Structure formats: C-alpha cells, structure tokens
Amino acid sequence: MTPIRTIRLPAGEQVPALGMGTWHLGQDPSKRQQELTALRLGLDLGMTLIDTAQLYVGAEDVVREAIAGRRNEVFIVDKVLPNHATRRGTIDACEESLRALVTDRIDLYLLHWRGAVPLEETVEAFEELIETGKIRFWGVSNFDHSDMEDLFQIAEVDPQTDQVLYNLTHRGIEWDLLPWCRSRRIPIMAYSPLDEGTVLEHPALRKVAERHNATPAQIAIAWVLRHPDIITTPKAGTPEHVRENRGALDIQLTSKDLRDLDKVFEPPTQKVPLDVI
Ligand code: NAP
C-alpha cells in the first residue's frame, strides 16, 4: 500500500490528502458498530483527517466514539452554521462541538457556507478561538471565487481551505476558484467526490475502472486526487468501502484515462456558479 500522501496547509500543517466524511453517520443505531469500525479502520490506514459538522445530526457523536483514546492521531474538521456565525454565536457553537466531540480543540473550523453575518465578525470570532486554543486553524466552505475575493478584503485573513463540491460531474471550480486558490497556495477540500454515490454506475467510469482492475469509486477518488493540492473526504459507512477508498491512492490515471473521462464529464468552458449540496 502506498504511504498516505500529505498536503501542506498555508500555516505549514501537513494533512492527509485522503480523509473521511461523516455526513449521515450516526443516524441509524443498528449501523453504529459498523460505522465505528469503518472510521477506526480509516485511521489505521492513515486517513486521519475526519470531516464533520454540527449540521450532521449524530455524526459528531460517532466521531467522538471512534477517536476515543486516539485524539492525537486525528485532524478534526468541523463547521459552524452561517446563522450561528456571529462573534458570540461562533464561539458558542464551537464550544458545543467541543463538548459533543469530548475534545479540547478542533483542528480546522470552517464557516459552513456564507450567510448574512458580515464575514469580519466570523473571522474575528475564529481569531479569538485560535487565541484561546479552542481551534487551531480556520477556513471556509462553499465559497465561490467572488466570496473568496470578498474574504480577502479583510486584513490579514489566513483561511486554510475552501471546502467545496468537486467531482467528475461538478467541475466548475476548474474555471476560476481552483486556479485562484492555487495561486495563493490554499488547498481545496473536495466534498462528495463520489457525487454521493450517483456517479458510480456511469459506463465511462466503469470502463476506466476495468482498465485498472479497480472499482468506479476508486477511479472517481483518484480523479479528484490527480491534483497535487486537493484534499478529499469520501464518506464510507462500511469498512469494505473505507479500505476500497484508501486504495484510490495507489492508482495513477493515464492521460488516456483523463481524456476518456473528459469526453463524458466535460471540463468547464466558462464561469459556472459554484454548485452546492
Ligand atoms: P460522497 O462521499 O461522494 O458519497 C458517499 C456515498 O458513497 C455513500 O452513500 C457511501 O455509502 C457511498 N460510498 C462510499 N465509498 C464507496 C465505495 N467504495 N463504493 C461504493 N459506494 C461508496 O458524498 P458525501 O457524503 O456527500 O460527501 C463526503 C463528505 O463531504 C460528507 O460526508 C461531508 O463530511 C462532506 N460534505 C460537506 C459539505 C459542505 O457543505 N461542506 C456538503 C456535502 C458533504 P456507504 O455509506 O454505504 O459506504
């Protein structure tokens, strides 16, 4: 197995390029043990970045159980909802997440999407959370190019990522957001790399998978990870899926693979507003 590849955040922290998502985990008690086994296996395999959010009902609880006794191995990404993202509300939301996770710090705290609260207020709250040690870094999510431009109007901002929808069927960021972030060395964190599982039956993807003796999920993840500066967090609720997804890092897509995929999953030829789920 290839050692896990890491990506450097602007602050210098190295994080695994392949982590684990948690949306929809923790909702069905009959799946609890399987989900815990899946997350723990992912940690064993080096996928030590776990993405969660206060919005994902029950997910922080599963993360808490999965990381019990191994907090120092894990890089936790959590998110504040925009309607909580005032100066005081951000701090309260963070403290709630810390209690849910039973930890003293969140590694990377994101604004889940842009809402009505002025960005300055949320950034001030993030800075206070860093000063008090409750978070280590902050970033944003679902910010389009123009939102990033607005964010950078604030003096001395230092977001560590923009977490956005990016997969074979949603490639709009390649037009502007990705190059913009790249020029500032801000890695994108791609969510829903499998398009929530919907892309997996696509014949073009299956064909490339057959060539590599791999699965469509592995090819879809390898396709996102072909960029040296993109992190991704597929969600897998079973150990089998976690192991399979980890295998994506062993796959090198060829230029023919990429050409064949481009024919069906076309790259953008103009600005496309950022898609969100
Ligand atoms: P995803 O990772 O693209 O797809 C998850 C689906 O794919 C699940 O149904 C999962 O099923 C299935 N799957 C996983 N591995 C598989 C495999 N090897 N073979 C076949 N099926 C497989 O979708 P997502 O959960 O929407 O996105 C990933 C994470 O990104 C989320 O969990 C969340 O942490 C984050 N996210 C963030 C935002 C945001 O606004 N910032 C929005 C959406 C998502 P099983 O559960 O059965 O394994």
PDB file of C-alpha atoms in Angstrom, residues 20-132:
ATOM      1  CA  MET A  20     -13.140  10.652   5.724  1.00  0.00           C
ATOM      2  CA  GLY A  21     -16.516  12.389   5.599  1.00  0.00           C
ATOM      3  CA  THR A  22     -19.242  11.804   8.166  1.00  0.00           C
ATOM      4  CA  TRP A  23     -22.495  13.165   6.755  1.00  0.00           C
ATOM      5  CA  HIS A  24     -25.355  10.708   7.510  1.00  0.00           C
ATOM      6  CA  LEU A  25     -23.261   8.738  10.008  1.00  0.00           C
ATOM      7  CA  GLY A  26     -24.800   8.285  13.442  1.00  0.00           C
ATOM      8  CA  GLN A  27     -28.416   8.235  12.301  1.00  0.00           C
ATOM      9  CA  ASP A  28     -29.196   4.529  12.462  1.00  0.00           C
ATOM     10  CA  PRO A  29     -28.345   2.766  15.767  1.00  0.00           C
ATOM     11  CA  SER A  30     -28.256  -0.627  14.014  1.00  0.00           C
ATOM     12  CA  LYS A  31     -25.316   0.633  11.902  1.00  0.00           C
ATOM     13  CA  ARG A  32     -23.370   2.163  14.798  1.00  0.00           C
ATOM     14  CA  GLN A  33     -20.796  -0.593  15.264  1.00  0.00           C
ATOM     15  CA  GLN A  34     -20.157  -0.879  11.549  1.00  0.00           C
ATOM     16  CA  GLU A  35     -19.658   2.884  11.254  1.00  0.00           C
ATOM     17  CA  LEU A  36     -17.256   2.910  14.217  1.00  0.00           C
ATOM     18  CA  THR A  37     -15.302   0.021  12.721  1.00  0.00           C
ATOM     19  CA  ALA A  38     -15.177   1.894   9.404  1.00  0.00           C
ATOM     20  CA  LEU A  39     -13.838   5.121  10.916  1.00  0.00           C
ATOM     21  CA  ARG A  40     -11.301   3.293  13.082  1.00  0.00           C
ATOM     22  CA  LEU A  41     -10.072   1.293  10.114  1.00  0.00           C
ATOM     23  CA  GLY A  42      -9.680   4.532   8.173  1.00  0.00           C
ATOM     24  CA  LEU A  43      -7.495   5.903  10.975  1.00  0.00           C
ATOM     25  CA  ASP A  44      -5.429   2.706  10.943  1.00  0.00           C
ATOM     26  CA  LEU A  45      -4.952   3.168   7.185  1.00  0.00           C
ATOM     27  CA  GLY A  46      -3.725   6.740   7.617  1.00  0.00           C
ATOM     28  CA  MET A  47      -6.926   8.579   6.658  1.00  0.00           C
ATOM     29  CA  THR A  48      -6.627  10.614   9.813  1.00  0.00           C
ATOM     30  CA  LEU A  49      -8.474  13.734   8.635  1.00  0.00           C
ATOM     31  CA  ILE A  50     -12.131  13.484   9.677  1.00  0.00           C
ATOM     32  CA  ASP A  51     -14.649  15.975   8.329  1.00  0.00           C
ATOM     33  CA  THR A  52     -17.761  16.609  10.385  1.00  0.00           C
ATOM     34  CA  ALA A  53     -20.203  19.430  11.149  1.00  0.00           C
ATOM     35  CA  GLN A  54     -22.695  20.483  13.766  1.00  0.00           C
ATOM     36  CA  LEU A  55     -25.291  20.203  10.984  1.00  0.00           C
ATOM     37  CA  TYR A  56     -24.703  16.443  10.598  1.00  0.00           C
ATOM     38  CA  VAL A  57     -27.046  15.219  13.327  1.00  0.00           C
ATOM     39  CA  GLY A  58     -25.406  12.393  15.264  1.00  0.00           C
ATOM     40  CA  ALA A  59     -22.123  12.496  13.328  1.00  0.00           C
ATOM     41  CA  GLU A  60     -20.077  14.290  15.989  1.00  0.00           C
ATOM     42  CA  ASP A  61     -21.147  11.566  18.446  1.00  0.00           C
ATOM     43  CA  VAL A  62     -19.851   8.806  16.179  1.00  0.00           C
ATOM     44  CA  VAL A  63     -16.598  10.717  15.697  1.00  0.00           C
ATOM     45  CA  ARG A  64     -16.232  11.069  19.479  1.00  0.00           C
ATOM     46  CA  GLU A  65     -16.583   7.310  19.941  1.00  0.00           C
ATOM     47  CA  ALA A  66     -14.336   6.463  17.010  1.00  0.00           C
ATOM     48  CA  ILE A  67     -11.458   8.656  18.173  1.00  0.00           C
ATOM     49  CA  ALA A  68     -11.689   7.804  21.877  1.00  0.00           C
ATOM     50  CA  GLY A  69      -8.152   7.162  23.110  1.00  0.00           C
ATOM     51  CA  ARG A  70      -6.563   8.289  19.830  1.00  0.00           C
ATOM     52  CA  ARG A  71      -7.366  12.011  19.655  1.00  0.00           C
ATOM     53  CA  ASN A  72      -3.770  12.958  18.882  1.00  0.00           C
ATOM     54  CA  GLU A  73      -3.783  10.885  15.678  1.00  0.00           C
ATOM     55  CA  VAL A  74      -6.714  12.781  14.229  1.00  0.00           C
ATOM     56  CA  PHE A  75      -7.097  16.094  12.409  1.00  0.00           C
ATOM     57  CA  ILE A  76     -10.722  17.117  13.043  1.00  0.00           C
ATOM     58  CA  VAL A  77     -12.501  19.432  10.629  1.00  0.00           C
ATOM     59  CA  ASP A  78     -15.789  20.823  11.975  1.00  0.00           C
ATOM     60  CA  LYS A  79     -18.118  23.594  10.814  1.00  0.00           C
ATOM     61  CA  VAL A  80     -20.206  26.444  12.173  1.00  0.00           C
ATOM     62  CA  LEU A  81     -23.562  27.134  10.555  1.00  0.00           C
ATOM     63  CA  PRO A  82     -23.926  30.581   8.984  1.00  0.00           C
ATOM     64  CA  ASN A  83     -26.868  31.523  11.200  1.00  0.00           C
ATOM     65  CA  HIS A  84     -24.667  30.903  14.273  1.00  0.00           C
ATOM     66  CA  ALA A  85     -21.642  32.645  12.817  1.00  0.00           C
ATOM     67  CA  THR A  86     -21.829  35.910  14.782  1.00  0.00           C
ATOM     68  CA  ARG A  87     -18.982  36.910  17.085  1.00  0.00           C
ATOM     69  CA  ARG A  88     -20.639  35.261  20.120  1.00  0.00           C
ATOM     70  CA  GLY A  89     -22.574  32.579  18.222  1.00  0.00           C
ATOM     71  CA  THR A  90     -19.443  31.166  16.587  1.00  0.00           C
ATOM     72  CA  ILE A  91     -17.791  30.736  19.962  1.00  0.00           C
ATOM     73  CA  ASP A  92     -20.884  29.136  21.489  1.00  0.00           C
ATOM     74  CA  ALA A  93     -21.243  26.760  18.508  1.00  0.00           C
ATOM     75  CA  CYS A  94     -17.587  25.789  18.737  1.00  0.00           C
ATOM     76  CA  GLU A  95     -17.911  25.079  22.455  1.00  0.00           C
ATOM     77  CA  GLU A  96     -20.944  22.889  21.760  1.00  0.00           C
ATOM     78  CA  SER A  97     -18.978  20.926  19.182  1.00  0.00           C
ATOM     79  CA  LEU A  98     -16.052  20.559  21.591  1.00  0.00           C
ATOM     80  CA  ARG A  99     -18.455  19.132  24.180  1.00  0.00           C
ATOM     81  CA  ALA A 100     -20.007  16.767  21.625  1.00  0.00           C
ATOM     82  CA  LEU A 101     -16.604  15.560  20.497  1.00  0.00           C
ATOM     83  CA  VAL A 102     -15.206  15.481  24.070  1.00  0.00           C
ATOM     84  CA  THR A 103     -12.044  17.209  22.986  1.00  0.00           C
ATOM     85  CA  ASP A 104     -10.303  20.439  23.904  1.00  0.00           C
ATOM     86  CA  ARG A 105      -9.682  21.590  20.318  1.00  0.00           C
ATOM     87  CA  ILE A 106     -10.932  21.424  16.770  1.00  0.00           C
ATOM     88  CA  ASP A 107      -8.079  21.372  14.285  1.00  0.00           C
ATOM     89  CA  LEU A 108      -9.796  23.205  11.452  1.00  0.00           C
ATOM     90  CA  TYR A 109     -13.050  25.107  11.912  1.00  0.00           C
ATOM     91  CA  LEU A 110     -14.964  26.166   8.804  1.00  0.00           C
ATOM     92  CA  LEU A 111     -17.799  28.561   8.087  1.00  0.00           C
ATOM     93  CA  HIS A 112     -20.199  26.031   6.518  1.00  0.00           C
ATOM     94  CA  TRP A 113     -21.437  28.477   3.902  1.00  0.00           C
ATOM     95  CA  ARG A 114     -21.724  32.230   3.570  1.00  0.00           C
ATOM     96  CA  GLY A 115     -24.793  33.714   5.241  1.00  0.00           C
ATOM     97  CA  ALA A 116     -25.981  37.133   6.347  1.00  0.00           C
ATOM     98  CA  VAL A 117     -23.445  37.699   9.148  1.00  0.00           C
ATOM     99  CA  PRO A 118     -20.626  40.010   7.991  1.00  0.00           C
ATOM    100  CA  LEU A 119     -17.514  37.957   7.289  1.00  0.00           C
ATOM    101  CA  GLU A 120     -15.430  40.261   9.528  1.00  0.00           C
ATOM    102  CA  GLU A 121     -17.465  39.154  12.546  1.00  0.00           C
ATOM    103  CA  THR A 122     -16.973  35.462  11.896  1.00  0.00           C
ATOM    104  CA  VAL A 123     -13.260  35.933  11.210  1.00  0.00           C
ATOM    105  CA  GLU A 124     -12.870  37.870  14.488  1.00  0.00           C
ATOM    106  CA  ALA A 125     -14.560  35.015  16.322  1.00  0.00           C
ATOM    107  CA  PHE A 126     -12.264  32.482  14.592  1.00  0.00           C
ATOM    108  CA  GLU A 127      -9.225  34.538  15.640  1.00  0.00           C
ATOM    109  CA  GLU A 128     -10.461  34.601  19.245  1.00  0.00           C
ATOM    110  CA  LEU A 129     -10.992  30.820  19.135  1.00  0.00           C
ATOM    111  CA  ILE A 130      -7.402  30.406  17.939  1.00  0.00           C
ATOM    112  CA  GLU A 131      -6.098  32.659  20.716  1.00  0.00           C
ATOM    113  CA  THR A 132      -7.952  30.643  23.339  1.00  0.00           C
TER     114      THR A 132
END
